[in-house]
Amino acid sequence: MRERLQALKEEALAKVDQADTLNELQDIKVAYLGKKGPITEVLRGMGKLSKEERPVIGELANKVRETIAGELDAKKEKLEARELEEKLEKETIDVTLPGRPVTLGGPHLLTSIVEEIEDLFIGMGFEVREGPEVETDYYNFEALNLPKGHPARDMQDSFYITEELLMRTHTSPVQARTMGKYQGSKPVKMICPGKVYRRDTDDATHSHQFTQVEGLYVDRNVRMSDLKGVLNRFAKQMFGEEREIRLRPSFFPFTEPSVEMDISCKVCHGEGCSVCKGTGWIEILGGGMVHPRVLEMAGYDSKEYTGFAFGMGPERIAMLKYGVDDIRHFYTNDIRFLKQYHKA
């Protein structure tokens, strides 16, 4: 048995040395150390030995088993290390190779302008409100002192869905809805940005879809001077502290008195140029004191409450602030144009 065990050891160690893969190594382990292996068979045959030989052969068999197992483990470590090295070599990343540039997007210029307007008015205590773009005729017109048949409706030629539903022509319905919700129980101080729709022919200064930001402040003792102060702060923060404003009389069915606001031309500083058409002023928005009838329809006592409202177009503000010469640039998705204003 000694010779048999010695021969098995030498045979197993030779095969371990020649093994070139982990699978071959596993096969050798099963063949020599498994339950059906030759060493196990030797141990099972020890019953035929004398009492003196059993412990000697048993000890030798265990040493052979341990020697083979040790060599298997050592060879396994070498093969695993070699496989890892080969894998790393195949998957090597050249960290000195310049990376591929990642193109980053940015906010649309109109989004930036609207957010800038929102931040400005939030800083003055206004809250931002939104409403549906598909609006009822009542909130779009009648609640704003524009009853059916009113000639001023012609100024807002509309996209009607049914006789009573249309795409809103301004964001003023959000104001009417908000006042109607409160029914005179509390003051209102809000702006409402959003998309609006009118049946305009698209050209350099008109679009069938555009954005508006309208504002409303209703409380006790609200005066025209309050409106002028708010708009003056807006103009200076949006266009520069050197900007001056002027208010001209105008007409809107939902305000009385009504005004148009101009800002001094930033190109000629009021001297007159082609941008301001020689006047030194550029029209920027409209506003006025909320018409008493609008207040009454929303549940406010017009003898106790007064208010002002205003509305502006972010497209026009962007065109004036950044020198954009065609409103259609905002909607044609030309990356060359849009990329210019990612950091606006």
Short mmCIF file of C-alpha atoms in Angstrom, two decimals:
data_model
loop_
_atom_site.label_atom_id
_atom_site.label_comp_id
_atom_site.label_asym_id
_atom_site.label_seq_id
_atom_site.Cartn_x
_atom_site.Cartn_y
_atom_site.Cartn_z
CA MET A 1 0.00 0.00 0.00
CA ARG A 2 2.88 2.36 0.67
CA GLU A 3 4.04 1.97 -2.94
CA ARG A 4 0.47 2.43 -4.18
CA LEU A 5 0.00 5.68 -2.21
CA GLN A 6 3.42 6.98 -3.27
CA ALA A 7 2.62 6.22 -6.90
CA LEU A 8 -0.77 7.98 -6.61
CA LYS A 9 0.89 11.06 -5.11
CA GLU A 10 3.48 11.33 -7.84
CA GLU A 11 0.88 10.73 -10.53
CA ALA A 12 -1.51 13.36 -9.11
CA LEU A 13 1.24 15.97 -8.61
CA ALA A 14 2.43 15.47 -12.17
CA LYS A 15 -1.08 16.04 -13.53
CA VAL A 16 -1.52 19.11 -11.28
CA ASP A 17 1.71 20.54 -12.67
CA GLN A 18 0.53 19.98 -16.24
CA ALA A 19 -2.99 21.40 -15.70
CA ASP A 20 -3.53 24.59 -17.70
CA THR A 21 -7.11 25.56 -16.80
CA LEU A 22 -9.27 25.68 -13.72
CA ASN A 23 -11.59 23.07 -15.23
CA GLU A 24 -8.70 20.60 -15.64
CA LEU A 25 -7.71 21.25 -12.04
CA GLN A 26 -11.22 20.52 -10.84
CA ASP A 27 -11.26 17.23 -12.76
CA ILE A 28 -7.97 16.17 -11.08
CA LYS A 29 -9.39 17.00 -7.66
CA VAL A 30 -12.46 14.87 -8.24
CA ALA A 31 -10.41 12.02 -9.73
CA TYR A 32 -7.94 11.72 -6.84
CA LEU A 33 -9.67 13.17 -3.79
CA GLY A 34 -13.28 12.37 -4.56
CA LYS A 35 -15.39 9.70 -2.86
CA LYS A 36 -14.72 7.28 -5.70
CA GLY A 37 -11.03 8.17 -6.03
CA PRO A 38 -8.07 5.74 -5.56
CA ILE A 39 -7.01 7.21 -2.22
CA THR A 40 -10.49 6.60 -0.83
CA GLU A 41 -10.29 3.03 -2.13
CA VAL A 42 -6.96 2.53 -0.30
CA LEU A 43 -8.51 3.77 2.94
CA ARG A 44 -11.44 1.41 2.51
CA GLY A 45 -9.05 -1.53 2.12
CA MET A 46 -7.26 -0.89 5.42
CA GLY A 47 -9.48 -3.43 7.10
CA LYS A 48 -7.36 -6.14 5.60
CA LEU A 49 -4.21 -4.77 7.27
CA SER A 50 -2.81 -5.80 10.63
CA LYS A 51 -3.34 -3.61 13.67
CA GLU A 52 0.27 -2.42 13.48
CA GLU A 53 0.03 -1.35 9.80
CA ARG A 54 -3.31 0.45 9.96
CA PRO A 55 -2.15 3.61 11.75
CA VAL A 56 0.98 3.82 9.62
CA ILE A 57 -0.89 3.48 6.32
CA GLY A 58 -3.69 5.75 7.58
CA GLU A 59 -1.20 8.49 8.44
CA LEU A 60 0.54 8.11 5.09
CA ALA A 61 -2.76 8.24 3.19
CA ASN A 62 -3.76 11.46 4.99
CA LYS A 63 -0.37 13.03 4.21
CA VAL A 64 -0.74 12.11 0.53
CA ARG A 65 -4.26 13.59 0.49
CA GLU A 66 -3.03 16.81 2.17
CA THR A 67 -0.06 17.10 -0.21
CA ILE A 68 -2.25 16.71 -3.28
CA ALA A 69 -4.87 19.16 -1.88
CA GLY A 70 -2.14 21.71 -1.10
CA GLU A 71 -0.71 21.50 -4.60
CA LEU A 72 -4.22 21.85 -6.08
CA ASP A 73 -4.85 25.03 -4.07
CA ALA A 74 -1.50 26.51 -4.99
CA LYS A 75 -2.00 25.80 -8.69
CA LYS A 76 -5.54 27.18 -8.51
CA GLU A 77 -4.22 30.51 -7.16
CA LYS A 78 -1.69 30.69 -10.01
CA LEU A 79 -4.30 29.96 -12.66
CA GLU A 80 -6.79 32.47 -11.20
CA ALA A 81 -4.07 35.13 -11.06
CA ARG A 82 -3.17 34.42 -14.67
CA GLU A 83 -6.82 34.61 -15.80
CA LEU A 84 -7.28 37.92 -13.99
CA GLU A 85 -4.14 39.32 -15.59
CA GLU A 86 -5.28 38.26 -19.05
CA LYS A 87 -8.73 39.74 -18.46
CA LEU A 88 -7.28 43.03 -17.27
CA GLU A 89 -5.00 43.16 -20.25
CA LYS A 90 -7.92 42.63 -22.64
CA GLU A 91 -10.13 45.20 -20.88
CA THR A 92 -7.47 47.83 -20.30
CA ILE A 93 -8.75 51.40 -20.53
CA ASP A 94 -6.30 54.00 -21.75
CA VAL A 95 -6.94 56.75 -19.23
CA THR A 96 -4.76 59.14 -21.25
CA LEU A 97 -7.21 58.98 -24.17
CA PRO A 98 -9.37 62.12 -24.31
CA GLY A 99 -13.01 61.40 -23.48
CA ARG A 100 -15.84 61.97 -25.89
CA PRO A 101 -17.45 65.36 -25.21
CA VAL A 102 -20.95 65.21 -23.74
CA THR A 103 -23.26 67.76 -25.29
CA LEU A 104 -25.26 69.47 -22.58
CA GLY A 105 -28.57 71.14 -23.18
CA GLY A 106 -29.88 74.24 -21.50
CA PRO A 107 -33.15 76.02 -20.82
CA HIS A 108 -34.98 77.59 -23.75
CA LEU A 109 -34.61 81.37 -23.85
CA LEU A 110 -38.34 81.85 -23.23
CA THR A 111 -38.16 79.52 -20.23
CA SER A 112 -35.29 81.58 -18.83
CA ILE A 113 -37.20 84.84 -19.37
CA VAL A 114 -40.38 83.50 -17.73
CA GLU A 115 -38.40 82.19 -14.74
CA GLU A 116 -36.62 85.53 -14.42
CA ILE A 117 -39.99 87.33 -14.42
CA GLU A 118 -41.38 84.89 -11.86
CA ASP A 119 -38.38 85.37 -9.54
CA LEU A 120 -38.72 89.14 -9.82
CA PHE A 121 -42.40 89.24 -8.90
CA ILE A 122 -42.12 86.55 -6.22
CA GLY A 123 -39.57 88.89 -4.64
CA MET A 124 -42.28 91.57 -4.56
CA GLY A 125 -44.76 89.27 -2.80
CA PHE A 126 -46.67 87.89 -5.79
CA GLU A 127 -47.54 84.20 -6.07
CA VAL A 128 -47.48 82.19 -9.30
CA ARG A 129 -50.75 80.65 -10.50
CA GLU A 130 -51.61 78.53 -13.53
CA GLY A 131 -54.83 77.58 -15.27
CA PRO A 132 -56.22 75.56 -18.20
CA GLU A 133 -55.27 76.39 -21.78
CA VAL A 134 -58.66 75.15 -23.01
CA GLU A 135 -60.94 77.74 -21.46
CA THR A 136 -64.66 78.54 -21.27
CA ASP A 137 -66.04 81.55 -23.09
CA TYR A 138 -67.23 82.87 -19.74
CA TYR A 139 -63.83 83.07 -18.07
CA ASN A 140 -61.98 84.07 -21.23
CA PHE A 141 -64.33 86.91 -22.10
CA GLU A 142 -67.50 87.50 -20.07
CA ALA A 143 -65.88 87.50 -16.61
CA LEU A 144 -63.44 90.09 -17.96
CA ASN A 145 -66.13 92.55 -19.06
CA LEU A 146 -66.28 91.23 -22.64
CA PRO A 147 -69.89 90.04 -23.11
CA LYS A 148 -71.00 88.29 -26.28
CA GLY A 149 -71.14 90.74 -29.17
CA HIS A 150 -68.59 93.12 -27.60
CA PRO A 151 -66.49 94.66 -30.43
CA ALA A 152 -63.28 94.24 -28.43
CA ARG A 153 -63.57 90.48 -28.98
CA ASP A 154 -62.49 91.11 -32.56
CA MET A 155 -59.02 92.06 -31.27
CA GLN A 156 -58.61 88.50 -30.01
CA ASP A 157 -59.73 86.35 -32.94
CA SER A 158 -59.87 82.93 -31.33
CA PHE A 159 -59.55 79.18 -31.87
CA TYR A 160 -62.99 77.87 -30.83
CA ILE A 161 -63.50 74.18 -30.05
CA THR A 162 -67.23 74.50 -29.38
CA GLU A 163 -69.45 77.56 -28.96
CA GLU A 164 -68.48 77.69 -25.29
CA LEU A 165 -64.92 76.28 -25.33
CA LEU A 166 -61.84 77.82 -26.92
CA MET A 167 -58.07 77.97 -26.66
CA ARG A 168 -57.49 80.83 -24.22
CA THR A 169 -56.43 84.10 -25.86
CA HIS A 170 -54.71 85.43 -22.74
CA THR A 171 -53.94 84.24 -19.20
CA SER A 172 -56.45 86.68 -17.67
CA PRO A 173 -58.94 83.80 -17.08
CA VAL A 174 -56.60 82.55 -14.34
CA GLN A 175 -57.13 85.89 -12.59
CA ALA A 176 -60.91 85.64 -12.99
CA ARG A 177 -60.91 82.07 -11.68
CA THR A 178 -58.77 83.00 -8.67
CA MET A 179 -60.93 85.99 -7.71
CA GLY A 180 -64.07 83.93 -8.23
CA LYS A 181 -62.69 81.28 -5.92
CA TYR A 182 -62.14 83.79 -3.11
CA GLN A 183 -65.42 85.68 -3.69
CA GLY A 184 -64.11 88.84 -2.05
CA SER A 185 -62.96 87.05 1.10
CA LYS A 186 -59.26 87.94 0.79
CA PRO A 187 -56.80 90.02 -1.25
CA VAL A 188 -55.21 88.61 -4.41
CA LYS A 189 -51.60 89.18 -5.44
CA MET A 190 -50.57 86.90 -8.29
CA ILE A 191 -48.95 86.45 -11.68
CA CYS A 192 -50.05 83.83 -14.20
CA PRO A 193 -47.59 82.77 -16.92
CA GLY A 194 -48.54 80.42 -19.73
CA LYS A 195 -49.19 79.79 -23.43
CA VAL A 196 -52.01 81.57 -25.25
CA TYR A 197 -53.49 81.20 -28.75
CA ARG A 198 -54.86 83.63 -31.33
CA ARG A 199 -55.61 83.37 -35.02
CA ASP A 200 -52.73 85.58 -36.08
CA THR A 201 -50.81 85.18 -39.30
CA ASP A 202 -47.27 84.16 -38.38
CA ASP A 203 -44.63 86.74 -39.29
CA ALA A 204 -41.58 88.34 -37.68
CA THR A 205 -43.62 89.87 -34.84
CA HIS A 206 -46.77 87.71 -34.63
CA SER A 207 -47.47 84.06 -33.83
CA HIS A 208 -50.63 81.98 -33.48
CA GLN A 209 -49.14 80.66 -30.21
CA PHE A 210 -47.12 82.71 -27.78
CA THR A 211 -46.59 83.18 -24.05
CA GLN A 212 -47.96 85.74 -21.64
CA VAL A 213 -47.33 86.72 -18.07
CA GLU A 214 -50.19 88.64 -16.49
CA GLY A 215 -50.32 90.09 -13.01
CA LEU A 216 -53.09 91.06 -10.62
CA TYR A 217 -53.16 92.80 -7.26
CA VAL A 218 -56.53 93.33 -5.54
CA ASP A 219 -56.77 94.73 -2.02
CA ARG A 220 -58.02 97.74 -0.13
CA ASN A 221 -56.55 101.09 -1.22
CA VAL A 222 -54.60 99.82 -4.23
CA ARG A 223 -53.76 102.81 -6.44
CA MET A 224 -52.35 103.59 -9.88
CA SER A 225 -49.16 104.75 -8.17
CA ASP A 226 -48.72 101.21 -6.83
CA LEU A 227 -48.94 99.85 -10.37
CA LYS A 228 -46.38 102.37 -11.58
CA GLY A 229 -44.00 101.48 -8.74
CA VAL A 230 -44.22 97.74 -9.46
CA LEU A 231 -43.74 98.21 -13.21
CA ASN A 232 -40.86 100.64 -12.69
CA ARG A 233 -39.08 98.08 -10.48
CA PHE A 234 -39.72 95.40 -13.12
CA ALA A 235 -38.32 97.52 -15.96
CA LYS A 236 -35.15 98.46 -14.12
CA GLN A 237 -34.41 94.93 -12.95
CA MET A 238 -35.17 93.37 -16.33
CA PHE A 239 -33.54 95.95 -18.64
CA GLY A 240 -31.12 97.87 -16.41
CA GLU A 241 -31.26 100.49 -13.67
CA GLU A 242 -30.81 103.30 -16.21
CA ARG A 243 -34.13 102.52 -17.89
CA GLU A 244 -36.95 105.05 -17.53
CA ILE A 245 -40.65 104.28 -17.99
CA ARG A 246 -43.66 106.23 -19.14
CA LEU A 247 -47.36 105.40 -19.00
CA ARG A 248 -49.65 106.36 -21.89
CA PRO A 249 -53.47 106.29 -21.80
CA SER A 250 -54.96 103.27 -23.58
CA PHE A 251 -58.03 101.05 -23.56
CA PHE A 252 -58.66 97.52 -22.30
CA PRO A 253 -62.20 96.31 -21.48
CA PHE A 254 -61.14 94.81 -18.15
CA THR A 255 -59.24 97.84 -16.77
CA GLU A 256 -60.29 101.47 -16.24
CA PRO A 257 -58.23 103.59 -16.54
CA SER A 258 -55.91 101.65 -18.83
CA VAL A 259 -52.31 102.39 -19.82
CA GLU A 260 -49.54 101.22 -22.11
CA MET A 261 -46.06 101.24 -20.61
CA ASP A 262 -42.97 102.20 -22.60
CA ILE A 263 -39.34 101.96 -21.58
CA SER A 264 -36.57 104.28 -22.71
CA CYS A 265 -34.64 102.86 -25.66
CA LYS A 266 -31.44 101.17 -24.51
CA VAL A 267 -29.83 101.68 -27.93
CA CYS A 268 -30.12 105.46 -28.22
CA HIS A 269 -30.90 106.23 -24.54
CA GLY A 270 -33.96 108.24 -25.53
CA GLU A 271 -32.38 110.23 -28.35
CA GLY A 272 -34.25 108.44 -31.13
CA CYS A 273 -33.07 105.66 -33.47
CA SER A 274 -34.33 103.01 -35.88
CA VAL A 275 -35.03 100.55 -33.04
CA CYS A 276 -37.44 102.93 -31.28
CA LYS A 277 -38.59 104.48 -34.59
CA GLY A 278 -37.18 107.86 -33.60
CA THR A 279 -39.33 108.23 -30.46
CA GLY A 280 -36.77 107.27 -27.81
CA TRP A 281 -39.34 104.88 -26.30
CA ILE A 282 -40.28 101.22 -26.82
CA GLU A 283 -43.70 99.77 -25.93
CA ILE A 284 -43.34 96.83 -23.53
CA LEU A 285 -46.67 95.99 -21.83
CA GLY A 286 -50.19 97.07 -20.95
CA GLY A 287 -52.05 97.45 -17.68
CA GLY A 288 -54.45 99.53 -15.62
CA MET A 289 -56.81 99.57 -12.67
CA VAL A 290 -59.16 96.57 -12.56
CA HIS A 291 -62.59 97.56 -13.90
CA PRO A 292 -65.20 97.73 -11.09
CA ARG A 293 -67.49 95.44 -13.09
CA VAL A 294 -64.79 92.74 -13.19
CA LEU A 295 -64.43 92.98 -9.41
CA GLU A 296 -68.18 92.78 -8.88
CA MET A 297 -68.56 89.70 -11.12
CA ALA A 298 -65.87 87.95 -9.05
CA GLY A 299 -67.66 88.71 -5.77
CA TYR A 300 -65.58 91.71 -4.65
CA ASP A 301 -67.17 94.93 -3.41
CA SER A 302 -65.73 97.53 -5.80
CA LYS A 303 -66.37 100.27 -3.23
CA GLU A 304 -64.14 98.51 -0.74
CA TYR A 305 -61.59 96.79 -3.01
CA THR A 306 -59.51 98.17 -5.85
CA GLY A 307 -56.76 96.56 -7.86
CA PHE A 308 -54.41 96.76 -10.78
CA ALA A 309 -53.61 94.30 -13.56
CA PHE A 310 -50.93 94.11 -16.23
CA GLY A 311 -49.86 91.79 -19.01
CA MET A 312 -46.63 91.27 -20.93
CA GLY A 313 -45.22 88.98 -23.61
CA PRO A 314 -41.99 87.14 -22.74
CA GLU A 315 -41.21 86.85 -26.46
CA ARG A 316 -41.21 90.64 -26.83
CA ILE A 317 -39.10 91.04 -23.70
CA ALA A 318 -36.60 88.48 -24.98
CA MET A 319 -36.49 90.14 -28.40
CA LEU A 320 -35.76 93.55 -26.87
CA LYS A 321 -33.31 92.29 -24.26
CA TYR A 322 -31.27 90.04 -26.54
CA GLY A 323 -31.77 91.62 -29.95
CA VAL A 324 -33.82 88.78 -31.49
CA ASP A 325 -35.31 90.07 -34.74
CA ASP A 326 -37.93 87.38 -35.49
CA ILE A 327 -40.40 85.78 -33.06
CA ARG A 328 -40.39 82.61 -35.16
CA HIS A 329 -36.85 81.83 -34.02
CA PHE A 330 -38.29 80.82 -30.64
CA TYR A 331 -40.40 78.03 -32.16
CA THR A 332 -38.42 76.59 -35.11
CA ASN A 333 -36.08 74.55 -32.84
CA ASP A 334 -32.92 75.69 -34.62
CA ILE A 335 -30.13 74.48 -32.32
CA ARG A 336 -27.78 77.15 -33.69
CA PHE A 337 -30.12 79.83 -32.38
CA LEU A 338 -31.05 78.15 -29.10
CA LYS A 339 -27.46 77.37 -28.08
CA GLN A 340 -26.62 81.08 -28.04
CA TYR A 341 -28.84 81.61 -25.00
CA HIS A 342 -28.17 78.56 -22.80
CA LYS A 343 -26.52 80.82 -20.25
CA ALA A 344 -28.84 83.78 -20.69
#
